[in-house]
Amino acid sequence: MKKIITTALCCISILLALKLSAQELPLGTQPIKYNGGFAGETGNLRMNFGSGLTTSSITLNNVNAITVDGFIPKIRTGVGVSTGYGHSKHNFNAIQINGALAENEMNDKVTFITFAISPKLSFRGKYTFAPFFDYSYTNFNSNTKWGFLDSVETFRNNTSSWSAKGRAGFLFNTRKLYVGITFDIFNASKRFGNRYSIFTTNDFTTSYFLLGYSFQKSLESKFSVTPQLVLGFRKFPGSKPEILLEDFSLMFKYKKVIWGLNNSGVAIGFQSRKYKILLSQFYNSGYYGSLTLRYIFKNNSKSLLNY
Amino acid sequence: MDQIIFEYIEGELPLEDKEVFELRLLKDDEIKEQVELWKVTIISEGFSYTSELEQKLFVKSRRQWWNLSLNSILFVSFLLFIIHATLKEPELSEVGVEKRSFFQEKILRDESKLGFNKKEIYKYENTGIVETPQEVLFDTIQVCYEEKVENKTLHEVQKKGLVIGATIFLTNTYPVKRMKIKKAKRTLTRKEVRAGNRKTRKDTERRIANQFRKGNVPYVVPLDVSNF
């Protein structure tokens, strides 16, 4: 019954989240986005949902993602599934192209799904080492329309593509610390146009380095500070590797109230051992906002959460 | 027939019935045999009444009288002694302080064995606190002992009595009430506080780790879900 109610709440929150804006979902909304070792990391069934929306005068972006991961005790492995949908709409009216007024409208849609599997090796009751392998599939569709205002003729262009990516790596964590590394194994994509289709195996690789730590005086302390960092390493053939700050999060927590900064803006919310509700917002020539929900189901398997 | 035979042997038959029975005895041999059998059962020993037996067994105890008389003598002498002790006029010392009564002396002697510093204070209900007992007609008195322990003064109200004239009748004894000396709270240094917190944290981690070792594998050490 609890699971049904929780699922219903998540569905309702999807509808509510359509009113919010966000450029990107905050770190932690999709646990297996950067590192599949987070699949089954809690030892219990976990459900994450995130929804974000960005609005400005010419742009409307919306992305929704849901991630479910759990731990299977018999095979000592965590598995996770993440899926999402994104929609982006750009409307350029009355722009000048070579002195003539034109209009341009773009509609992009993206759907993705990711599977991750991660066996767990815990020892001394303090450390867990989790190597992983994940596979993600992304489908992208773009519909563009443009034309001159003083001309009847309009042009349309429809392209779509899909990409498949396989990654591997590991995650090492204790109660307060986690360190993870992710690297690409293969990366393939295929693009379709009105009159063409191109299949390529991308040569560029993206690796991630994750780090997070929770500063807390003691386990019973009410106040804590939790910075998290995701660095991306991109290497294109023939060029130097680039180091990018992919994602970050700096959250403060007192009792069960959380607040801080992340890539989606200023965040405030509520977090307990089961629930997490986080609302992030940012204003910069537009409105960016996101809503994150998390629920951890308790089960009878041996897990630190049950103590 | 057995009844008649029994009464005949016992000699309780009336004369007329006895003559008839004897005539019948001469004629009937069966009755004669039964009478002979009955005669064999007669006990020939003498009979003694229980009252006579009791009188033989009864021995007058002279010890009871002796105990009773001794107890009474002792009781009477004790009463006289008390009366004499209480009614005895206290002798005045050279300083003018009345000599204490028997009970007071005894109390002071007992208390002195404990070895603490004491100062006798006579507190009269109507006249107030004085250091020496005064001659009053009628008043209640509290004999208080002042005890000094570690530069702190404790008052003990120990005895209560009644003063009639110059004699103090000490009646009730009350339990000694001592003031509780509050111990100062021990303040821990920062180092000790940190060490205590560290020990608590390590004990918690050790306990959690032991729970995993005892339990069935597999297990997972998760990130603290309340922070991440």
XYZ file of C-alpha atoms in Angstrom, chain A residues 41 71 73 76 122 126 128 173-177 214 216-217 224 253 271 273 294 304-305 307, chain B residues 200-201 204-205 208-209 211-213 215-228:
46
model
C 24.046 1.592 -2.689
C 19.962 -4.293 -3.821
C 21.013 -9.826 -1.358
C 25.095 -9.286 -3.557
C 31.629 -4.752 1.886
C 32.880 0.039 7.296
C 32.027 -0.874 0.400
C 32.233 4.547 -0.032
C 31.960 4.619 3.709
C 29.178 6.185 5.717
C 30.529 9.676 5.210
C 32.717 9.519 2.121
C 29.824 14.696 4.909
C 29.667 16.055 10.918
C 30.972 16.235 14.469
C 26.249 18.665 8.876
C 21.636 20.277 7.107
C 15.555 15.239 4.278
C 16.380 8.688 6.416
C 13.469 10.555 -2.977
C 22.695 -0.468 8.034
C 19.553 1.543 7.404
C 19.607 -0.414 12.527
C 31.452 7.361 21.959
C 31.838 7.652 18.207
C 29.097 3.295 17.915
C 31.098 2.413 14.820
C 27.614 -1.247 13.960
C 30.547 -3.171 12.472
C 26.334 -6.186 13.921
C 27.370 -6.740 10.358
C 29.854 -9.422 11.305
C 24.556 -11.008 10.638
C 24.186 -12.886 7.415
C 26.092 -11.739 4.406
C 25.594 -10.117 2.032
C 25.433 -6.681 3.474
C 25.980 -3.160 2.289
C 27.562 -0.221 4.053
C 25.588 2.656 2.601
C 26.240 6.330 2.559
C 24.514 8.193 5.331
C 21.128 8.686 3.701
C 20.283 11.530 6.050
C 23.139 13.598 4.573
C 23.554 12.448 0.960
